[in-house]
Amino acid sequence: MRLLLMSDTHLPRRAKALPGELLERLPDADVVIHAGDWVDLATLDLLQERSRRLIGVYGNNDGPGLRARLPEVARTELAGVRLGVVHETGQSKGRERRCAERFPDLDVLVFGHSHIPWDTTAGGRLRLLNPGSPTDRRRQPYCTFMTAAIEAGRLMDVELHRLPPRR
């Protein structure tokens, strides 16, 4: 099972559209995950139309329309992996401990908010992933997203993809 992970798209404020490289990967993904701060309903509609399966949550910049269609926290099982999605996890200091305590039933937690890519393991079991932002690099050198795979009940092949600068 192939996963495509993104967060903090902030359209159309930070960019006019999702990057082409990201859109080109949609047909290859079995599951697309968005960890909030969509900002516009059009991006949600686009990903729902083009994705085999979309798992998303709302973020702190998402208004009533998105909050009516998305949960604050999403939980699912994908091929034996217990996965959760949430927008905010608080400051980086103590994140692993806080998330392990808040989500003891998960194997993987995808989050956003900071626009800073993150890949750590909390408590020796909970994998924490932040794909960064494909449209707003903030203080990072690149805009980013992630891909991963699930095989035999295990998350594998997690890869951070750097996007070329917009022209």
XYZ file of C-alpha atoms in Angstrom:
167
model
C 0.000 0.000 0.000
C 1.431 3.369 -1.067
C 0.882 6.567 0.942
C 1.199 10.231 -0.031
C 1.477 12.617 2.940
C 1.052 16.381 2.944
C 0.045 19.205 5.248
C -0.278 22.961 5.410
C -1.200 23.620 1.797
C -2.680 27.052 2.677
C -4.231 27.528 -0.762
C -4.654 30.016 -2.312
C -2.780 32.178 0.215
C 0.698 30.581 -0.013
C 0.445 29.331 -3.609
C -2.130 29.369 -6.391
C -2.209 25.571 -6.768
C -0.667 22.352 -5.512
C 2.725 21.651 -7.127
C 2.648 19.542 -10.299
C 5.089 16.976 -8.876
C 2.711 16.342 -5.982
C -0.357 16.104 -8.235
C 1.462 13.661 -10.530
C 1.845 11.246 -7.595
C -1.870 11.123 -6.738
C -2.705 8.235 -9.116
C 0.081 6.104 -7.593
C -1.131 6.544 -4.001
C -3.540 4.097 -2.437
C -4.103 6.577 0.402
C -3.566 10.348 0.456
C -3.160 11.934 3.900
C -3.530 15.664 4.606
C -2.739 16.900 8.124
C -4.683 20.155 8.023
C -4.467 23.843 7.141
C -6.055 23.389 3.739
C -7.565 26.905 3.967
C -9.818 26.415 0.893
C -12.542 23.890 0.131
C -11.351 23.568 -3.474
C -8.226 21.671 -2.379
C -10.316 19.232 -0.346
C -12.658 18.726 -3.320
C -9.718 18.213 -5.701
C -8.033 15.621 -3.480
C -11.329 13.802 -2.856
C -11.940 13.604 -6.616
C -8.431 12.433 -7.539
C -7.568 10.156 -4.609
C -8.506 6.516 -4.192
C -8.833 7.225 -0.482
C -8.316 10.511 1.358
C -7.746 10.865 5.095
C -7.684 14.444 6.316
C -8.182 16.655 9.344
C -8.780 20.356 9.790
C -6.106 22.740 11.059
C -6.096 25.986 12.998
C -6.395 28.066 9.786
C -9.378 26.125 8.436
C -12.778 27.778 8.594
C -16.283 26.459 9.239
C -16.701 24.861 5.798
C -13.668 22.613 6.244
C -14.435 21.944 9.908
C -17.905 20.749 8.907
C -16.402 18.165 6.532
C -13.266 17.063 8.407
C -12.494 15.812 11.928
C -9.929 17.309 14.277
C -8.332 13.859 14.688
C -8.623 10.936 12.254
C -7.850 7.316 13.130
C -7.801 4.307 10.849
C -6.104 0.981 10.306
C -4.227 0.521 7.050
C -3.067 -3.016 6.290
C -2.415 -3.705 9.975
C -0.889 -0.310 10.818
C -2.862 1.843 13.281
C -2.552 5.360 11.891
C -3.721 8.720 13.206
C -3.722 12.216 11.763
C -3.857 15.490 13.705
C -2.806 19.022 12.820
C -1.144 20.290 15.999
C 1.078 18.456 18.483
C 2.487 21.462 20.349
C 6.087 22.633 20.599
C 8.889 20.325 19.475
C 10.329 19.997 22.990
C 8.563 17.051 24.624
C 6.598 16.147 21.466
C 7.488 12.447 21.556
C 6.379 12.025 25.174
C 3.161 14.023 24.716
C 2.174 12.142 21.573
C 2.978 8.728 23.044
C 0.751 9.587 26.015
C -2.079 11.068 23.923
C -2.065 8.340 21.264
C -1.138 5.066 23.009
C -3.234 3.061 20.541
C -1.403 4.206 17.366
C 1.607 2.956 15.438
C 1.975 6.089 13.265
C 0.889 9.694 13.805
C 0.961 12.163 10.901
C 0.849 15.822 11.935
C 1.434 19.280 10.518
C 1.279 22.908 11.680
C 4.998 23.761 11.862
C 5.798 23.328 8.137
C 8.963 21.616 9.408
C 9.528 18.003 8.291
C 9.774 15.579 11.207
C 10.439 11.856 11.463
C 11.036 10.370 14.909
C 9.909 7.480 17.057
C 8.280 8.078 20.429
C 8.584 5.585 23.249
C 10.189 3.033 20.967
C 6.959 2.410 19.064
C 4.994 5.483 17.838
C 6.349 6.875 14.549
C 5.798 10.626 14.258
C 5.763 12.096 10.752
C 5.351 15.681 9.609
C 5.603 16.023 5.815
C 6.226 19.774 5.971
C 4.375 21.931 3.436
C 4.354 21.582 -0.361
C 3.472 25.269 -0.788
C 5.016 27.240 2.099
C 8.569 26.448 3.173
C 8.482 29.039 5.945
C 11.981 28.825 7.528
C 12.921 25.645 5.671
C 15.137 25.465 2.583
C 12.485 23.588 0.545
C 8.774 22.952 0.269
C 8.206 19.256 0.994
C 5.874 16.272 1.148
C 6.369 12.596 2.039
C 5.679 9.201 0.560
C 5.687 5.888 2.401
C 4.534 2.316 2.032
C 2.862 -0.209 4.271
C 3.866 -3.831 3.806
C 3.174 -6.807 6.048
C 1.764 -4.572 8.778
C 4.812 -2.279 8.842
C 5.434 1.290 7.726
C 8.340 1.286 5.289
C 10.163 3.415 2.738
C 9.355 6.790 4.307
C 10.804 9.412 1.990
C 10.860 13.195 2.239
C 10.531 14.859 -1.178
C 11.948 18.327 -1.748
C 10.148 20.445 -4.307
C 11.946 22.806 -6.669
C 11.468 26.525 -6.027
C 8.333 28.020 -7.588
C 8.830 30.304 -10.537
